[in-house]
Short mmCIF file of C-alpha atoms and ligand atoms in Angstrom, two decimals:
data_model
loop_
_atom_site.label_atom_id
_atom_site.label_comp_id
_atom_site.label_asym_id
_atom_site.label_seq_id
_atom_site.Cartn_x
_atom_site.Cartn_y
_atom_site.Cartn_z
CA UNK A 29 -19.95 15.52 -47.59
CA UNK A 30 -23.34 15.31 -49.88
CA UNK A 31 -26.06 14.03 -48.07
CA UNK A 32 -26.90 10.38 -49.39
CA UNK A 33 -30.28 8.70 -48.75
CA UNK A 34 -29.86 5.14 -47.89
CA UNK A 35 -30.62 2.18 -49.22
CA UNK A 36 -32.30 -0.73 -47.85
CA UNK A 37 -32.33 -3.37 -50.31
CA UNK A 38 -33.45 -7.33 -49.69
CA UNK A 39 -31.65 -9.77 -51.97
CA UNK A 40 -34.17 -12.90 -52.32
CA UNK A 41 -31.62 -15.13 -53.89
CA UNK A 42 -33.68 -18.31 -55.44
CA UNK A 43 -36.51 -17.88 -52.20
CA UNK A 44 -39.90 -16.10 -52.13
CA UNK A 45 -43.42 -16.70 -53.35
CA UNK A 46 -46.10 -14.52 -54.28
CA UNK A 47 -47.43 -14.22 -50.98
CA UNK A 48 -44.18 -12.88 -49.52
CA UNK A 49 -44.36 -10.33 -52.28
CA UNK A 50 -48.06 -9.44 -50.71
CA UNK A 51 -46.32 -9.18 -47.02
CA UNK A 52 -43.22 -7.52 -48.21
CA UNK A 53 -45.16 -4.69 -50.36
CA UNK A 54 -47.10 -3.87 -47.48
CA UNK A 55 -44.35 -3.75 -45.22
CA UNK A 56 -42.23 -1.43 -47.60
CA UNK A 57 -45.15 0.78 -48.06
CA UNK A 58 -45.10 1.44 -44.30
CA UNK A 59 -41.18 1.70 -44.36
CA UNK A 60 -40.32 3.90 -47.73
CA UNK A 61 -39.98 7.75 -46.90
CA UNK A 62 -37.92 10.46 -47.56
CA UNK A 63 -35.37 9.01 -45.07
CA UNK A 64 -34.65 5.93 -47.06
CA UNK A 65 -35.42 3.98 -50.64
CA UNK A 66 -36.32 0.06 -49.86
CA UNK A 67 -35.43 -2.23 -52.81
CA UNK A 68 -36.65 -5.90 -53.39
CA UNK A 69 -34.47 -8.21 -55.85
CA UNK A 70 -36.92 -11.16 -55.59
CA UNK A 71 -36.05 -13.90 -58.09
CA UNK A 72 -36.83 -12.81 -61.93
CA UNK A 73 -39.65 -15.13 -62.52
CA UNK A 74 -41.30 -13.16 -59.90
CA UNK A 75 -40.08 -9.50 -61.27
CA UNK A 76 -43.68 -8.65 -62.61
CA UNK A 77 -45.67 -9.73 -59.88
CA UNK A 78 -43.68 -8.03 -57.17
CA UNK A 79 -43.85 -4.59 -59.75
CA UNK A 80 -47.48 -4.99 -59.58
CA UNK A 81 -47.92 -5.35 -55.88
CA UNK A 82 -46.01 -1.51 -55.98
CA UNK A 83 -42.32 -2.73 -55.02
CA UNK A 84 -39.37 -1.06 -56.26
CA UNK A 85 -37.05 -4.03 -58.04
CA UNK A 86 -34.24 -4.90 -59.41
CA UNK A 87 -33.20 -8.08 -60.72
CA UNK A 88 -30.28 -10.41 -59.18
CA UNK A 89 -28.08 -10.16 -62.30
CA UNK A 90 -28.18 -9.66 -65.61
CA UNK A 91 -26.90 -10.83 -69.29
CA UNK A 92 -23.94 -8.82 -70.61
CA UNK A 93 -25.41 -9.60 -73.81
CA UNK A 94 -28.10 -7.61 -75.82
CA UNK A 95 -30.46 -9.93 -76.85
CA UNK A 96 -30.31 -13.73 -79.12
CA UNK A 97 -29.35 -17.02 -78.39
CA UNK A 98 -28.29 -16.85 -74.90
CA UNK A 99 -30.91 -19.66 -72.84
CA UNK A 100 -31.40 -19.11 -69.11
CA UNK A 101 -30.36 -15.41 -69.33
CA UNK A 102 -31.94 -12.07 -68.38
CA UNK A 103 -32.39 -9.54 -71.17
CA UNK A 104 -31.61 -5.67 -69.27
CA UNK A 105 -33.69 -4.15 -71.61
CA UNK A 106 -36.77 -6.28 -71.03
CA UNK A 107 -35.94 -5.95 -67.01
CA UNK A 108 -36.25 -2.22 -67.23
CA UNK A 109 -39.19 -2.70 -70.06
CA UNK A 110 -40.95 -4.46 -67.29
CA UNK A 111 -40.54 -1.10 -64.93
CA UNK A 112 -37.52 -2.10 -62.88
CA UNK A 113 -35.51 0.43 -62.12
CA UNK A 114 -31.91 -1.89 -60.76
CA UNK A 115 -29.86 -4.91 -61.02
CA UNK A 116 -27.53 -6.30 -58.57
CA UNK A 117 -24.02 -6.97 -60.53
CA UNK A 118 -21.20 -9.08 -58.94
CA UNK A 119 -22.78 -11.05 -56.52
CA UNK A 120 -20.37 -13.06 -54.02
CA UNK A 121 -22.71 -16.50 -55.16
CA UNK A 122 -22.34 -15.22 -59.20
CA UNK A 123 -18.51 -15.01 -58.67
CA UNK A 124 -17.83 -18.06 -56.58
CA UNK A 125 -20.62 -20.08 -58.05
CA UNK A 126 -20.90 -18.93 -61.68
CA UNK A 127 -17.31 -18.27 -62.17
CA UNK A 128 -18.30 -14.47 -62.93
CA UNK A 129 -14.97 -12.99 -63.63
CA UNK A 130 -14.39 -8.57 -62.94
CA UNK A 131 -14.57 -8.54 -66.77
CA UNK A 132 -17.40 -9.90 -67.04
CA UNK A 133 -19.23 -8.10 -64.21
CA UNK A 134 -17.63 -4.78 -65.70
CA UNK A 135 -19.56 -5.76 -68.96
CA UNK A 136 -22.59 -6.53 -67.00
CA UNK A 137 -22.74 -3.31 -65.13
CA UNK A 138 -22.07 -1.65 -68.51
CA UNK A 139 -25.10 -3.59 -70.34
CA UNK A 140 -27.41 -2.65 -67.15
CA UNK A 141 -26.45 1.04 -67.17
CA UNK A 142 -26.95 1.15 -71.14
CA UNK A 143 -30.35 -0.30 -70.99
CA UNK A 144 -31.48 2.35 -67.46
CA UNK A 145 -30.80 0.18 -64.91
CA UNK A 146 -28.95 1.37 -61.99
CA UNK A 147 -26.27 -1.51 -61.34
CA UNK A 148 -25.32 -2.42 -57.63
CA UNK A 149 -22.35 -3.16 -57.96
CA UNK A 150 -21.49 -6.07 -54.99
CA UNK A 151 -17.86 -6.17 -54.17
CA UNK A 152 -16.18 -7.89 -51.01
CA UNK A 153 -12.79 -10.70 -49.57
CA UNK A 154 -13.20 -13.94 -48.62
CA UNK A 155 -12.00 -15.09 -45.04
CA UNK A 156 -8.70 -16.32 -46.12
CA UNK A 157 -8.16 -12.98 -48.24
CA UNK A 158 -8.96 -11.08 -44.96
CA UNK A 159 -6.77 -13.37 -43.16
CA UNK A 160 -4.15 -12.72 -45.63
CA UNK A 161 -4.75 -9.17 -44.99
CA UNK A 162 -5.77 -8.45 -48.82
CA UNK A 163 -9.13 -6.84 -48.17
CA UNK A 164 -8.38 -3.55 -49.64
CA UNK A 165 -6.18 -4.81 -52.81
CA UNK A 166 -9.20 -7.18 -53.53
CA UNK A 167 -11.94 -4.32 -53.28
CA UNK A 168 -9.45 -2.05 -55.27
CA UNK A 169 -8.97 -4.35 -58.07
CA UNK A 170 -13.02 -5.18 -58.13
CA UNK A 171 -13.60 -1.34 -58.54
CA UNK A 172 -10.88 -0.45 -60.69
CA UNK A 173 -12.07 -3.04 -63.32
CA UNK A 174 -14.92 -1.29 -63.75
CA UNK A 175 -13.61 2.34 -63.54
CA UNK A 176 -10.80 1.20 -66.01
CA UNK A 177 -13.17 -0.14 -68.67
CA UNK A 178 -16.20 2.76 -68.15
CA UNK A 179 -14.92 5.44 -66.23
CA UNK A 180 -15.01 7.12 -62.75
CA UNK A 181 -18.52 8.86 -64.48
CA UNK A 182 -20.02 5.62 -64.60
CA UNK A 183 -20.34 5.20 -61.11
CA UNK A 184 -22.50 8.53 -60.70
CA UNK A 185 -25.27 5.73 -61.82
CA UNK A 186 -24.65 3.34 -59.12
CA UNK A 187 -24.49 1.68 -55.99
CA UNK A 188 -21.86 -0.05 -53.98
CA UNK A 189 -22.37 -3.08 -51.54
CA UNK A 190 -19.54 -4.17 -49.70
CA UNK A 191 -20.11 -7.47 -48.85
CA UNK A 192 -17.22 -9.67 -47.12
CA UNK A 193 -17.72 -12.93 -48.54
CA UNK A 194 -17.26 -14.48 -44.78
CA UNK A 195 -20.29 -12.44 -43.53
CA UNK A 196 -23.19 -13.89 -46.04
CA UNK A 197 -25.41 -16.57 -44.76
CA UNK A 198 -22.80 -16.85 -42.34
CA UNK A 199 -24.54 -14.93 -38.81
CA UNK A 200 -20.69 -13.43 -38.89
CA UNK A 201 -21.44 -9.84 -39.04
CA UNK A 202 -18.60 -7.81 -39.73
CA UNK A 203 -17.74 -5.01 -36.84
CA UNK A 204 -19.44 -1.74 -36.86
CA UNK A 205 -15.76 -0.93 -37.14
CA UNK A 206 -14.61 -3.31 -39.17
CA UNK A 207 -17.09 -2.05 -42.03
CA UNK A 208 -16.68 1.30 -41.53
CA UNK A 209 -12.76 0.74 -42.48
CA UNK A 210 -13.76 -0.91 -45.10
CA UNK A 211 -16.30 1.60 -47.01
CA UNK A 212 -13.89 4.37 -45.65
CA UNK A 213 -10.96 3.10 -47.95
CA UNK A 214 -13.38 2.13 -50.88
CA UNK A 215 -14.51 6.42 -50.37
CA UNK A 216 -11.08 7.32 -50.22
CA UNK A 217 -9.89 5.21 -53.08
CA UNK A 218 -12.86 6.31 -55.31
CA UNK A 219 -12.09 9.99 -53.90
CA UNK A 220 -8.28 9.69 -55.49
CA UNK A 221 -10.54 10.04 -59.17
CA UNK A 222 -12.89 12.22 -58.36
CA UNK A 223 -13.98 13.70 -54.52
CA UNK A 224 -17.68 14.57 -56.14
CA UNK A 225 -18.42 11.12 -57.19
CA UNK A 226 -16.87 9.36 -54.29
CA UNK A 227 -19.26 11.91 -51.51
CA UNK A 228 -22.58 11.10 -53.50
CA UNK A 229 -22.24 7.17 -53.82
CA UNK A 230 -24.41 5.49 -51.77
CA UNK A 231 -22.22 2.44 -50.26
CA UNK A 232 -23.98 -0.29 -48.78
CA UNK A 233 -22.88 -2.90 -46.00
CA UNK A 234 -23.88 -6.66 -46.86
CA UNK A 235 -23.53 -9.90 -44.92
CA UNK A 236 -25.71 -11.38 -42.36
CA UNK A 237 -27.20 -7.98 -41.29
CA UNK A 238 -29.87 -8.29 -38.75
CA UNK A 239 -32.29 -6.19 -36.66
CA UNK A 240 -30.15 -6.07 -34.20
CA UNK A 241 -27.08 -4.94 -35.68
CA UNK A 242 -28.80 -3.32 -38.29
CA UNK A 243 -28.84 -0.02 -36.28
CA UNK A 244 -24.81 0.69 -35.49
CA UNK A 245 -23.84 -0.56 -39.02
CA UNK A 246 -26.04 2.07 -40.26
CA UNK A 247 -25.00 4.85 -38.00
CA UNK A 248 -21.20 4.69 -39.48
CA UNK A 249 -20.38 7.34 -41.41
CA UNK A 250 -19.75 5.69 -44.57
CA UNK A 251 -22.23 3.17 -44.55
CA UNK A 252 -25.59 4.34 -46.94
CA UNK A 253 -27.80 1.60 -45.57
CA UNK A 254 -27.69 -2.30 -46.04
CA UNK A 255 -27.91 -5.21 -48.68
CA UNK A 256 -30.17 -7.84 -47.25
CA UNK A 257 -30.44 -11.88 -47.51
CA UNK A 258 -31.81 -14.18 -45.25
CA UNK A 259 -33.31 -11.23 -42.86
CA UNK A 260 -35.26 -9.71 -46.00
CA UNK A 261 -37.40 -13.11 -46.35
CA UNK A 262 -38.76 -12.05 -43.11
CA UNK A 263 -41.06 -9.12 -42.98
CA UNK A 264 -41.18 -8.04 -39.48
CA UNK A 265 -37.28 -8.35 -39.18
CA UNK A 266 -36.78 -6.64 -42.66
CA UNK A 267 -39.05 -3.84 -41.54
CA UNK A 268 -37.01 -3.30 -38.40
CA UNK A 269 -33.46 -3.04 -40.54
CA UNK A 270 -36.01 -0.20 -42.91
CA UNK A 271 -36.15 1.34 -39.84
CA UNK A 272 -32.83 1.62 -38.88
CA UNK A 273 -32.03 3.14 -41.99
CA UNK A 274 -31.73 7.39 -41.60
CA UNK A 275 -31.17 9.47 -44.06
C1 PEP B 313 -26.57 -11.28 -49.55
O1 PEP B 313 -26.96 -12.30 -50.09
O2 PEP B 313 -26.25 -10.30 -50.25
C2 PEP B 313 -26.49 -11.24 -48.09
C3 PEP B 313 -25.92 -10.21 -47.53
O3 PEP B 313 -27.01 -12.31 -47.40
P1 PEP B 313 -27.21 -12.43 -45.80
O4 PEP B 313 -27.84 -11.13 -45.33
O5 PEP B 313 -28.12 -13.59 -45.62
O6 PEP B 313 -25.86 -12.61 -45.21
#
């Protein structure tokens, strides 16, 4: 297996301020090393300022759409103008809230990837899936729309967050076990296109990861660090979860 350096990335969703941008730069100055990259996906109106204080961004989607007539939506190409460097694609809250279809996240992650954004690609069941036991054929068919309409090479480019729709904002926390089954069968299943790909991409773990759990999620052997809500408004707690995070 390649050695991957993990990811810790905080997801803002519509929260933060400019001074949290002051408190979280400083904190992921402290925290960013050669063991780990820390991301911040504050929300876009804030994009600038948080490049300025030195954080490395992304934005929280983006338009599948080049440029034109499109009100409320966010241009890649101006994202990465601005000197971000990701975007998170396929949010739970896009798809359950915006009605973001696989289509149209596999034309998102296309339209970041075009414009030199890395995508994070956000993927993950709901309870009654689980309880259904349809975890893996609804992970499977959220990848393979995207590696049927760009290719197994597109995902050399990109990140994975598993996030079980049950475990965000929830406090649920999926197993240490439970996740590593998870982003084991998304490795194998990317592995059955091509092993190369499948060793190298980071895969994170998302859903109401904490300080204290932060640590045995991390240590699994498929999990490449952690996407972040609620704990990544909080510096000291988001610093701990950096911490946690070995490459
Ligand atoms: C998220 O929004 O991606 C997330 C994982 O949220 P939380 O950590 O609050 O569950």
């Amino acid at each position: 297996m390649g050695q991957r350096k993990p990811i810790v990335a905080g997801n803002w969703k519509m929260n933060g301020s400019p001074e949290l941008i002051k408190e979280i730069a400083a904190v992921s100055a402290q925290v960013t090393s050669e063991q780990r990259e820390v991301l911040i996906f504050p929300p876009a109106v804030l994009l600038s300022e948080a490049i300025s204080a030195g954080l490395e961004c992304g934005t929280q989607t983006v338009s599948e759409f080049d440029a034109g007539a499109y009100t409320g939506e966010i241009q890649a190409s101006l994202v990465k103008s601005l000197g971000a460097n990701y975007t998170l694609v396929g949010h739970s809250e896009r798809r359950s809230i915006y009605g973001e279809s696989n289509e149209d996240i596999a034309n998102k992650f296309a339209q970041a990837q075009k414009n030199g954004l890395t995508p994070i690609l956000c993927i993950g069941e709901t309870q009654e899936q689980r309880t259904e036991g349809k975890t893996e054929e609804v992970v499977k068919q959220q990848l393979v729309s995207v590696i049927e309409k760009l290719g197994i090479a597109s995902l050399v480019n990109s990140v994975i967050a598993y996030e079980p729709v049950w475990a965000i904002g929830t406090g649920l926390t999926a197993t240490p076990e439970q996740a590593q089954e998870t982003h084991k069968y998304i490795r194998d299943l990317l592995r059955s296109y091509d092993e190369q790909v499948a060793d190298a991409l980071r895969i994170l773990y998302g859903g109401s990861v904490n300080e204290s759990n932060s640590e045995l999620l991390f240590a699994q052997a498929d999990i490449d660090g952690g996407l972040i809500g609620g704990a990544s408004l909080k510096p000291q707690s988001f610093k701990a979860i950096c911490e946690s995070a070995k490459g």
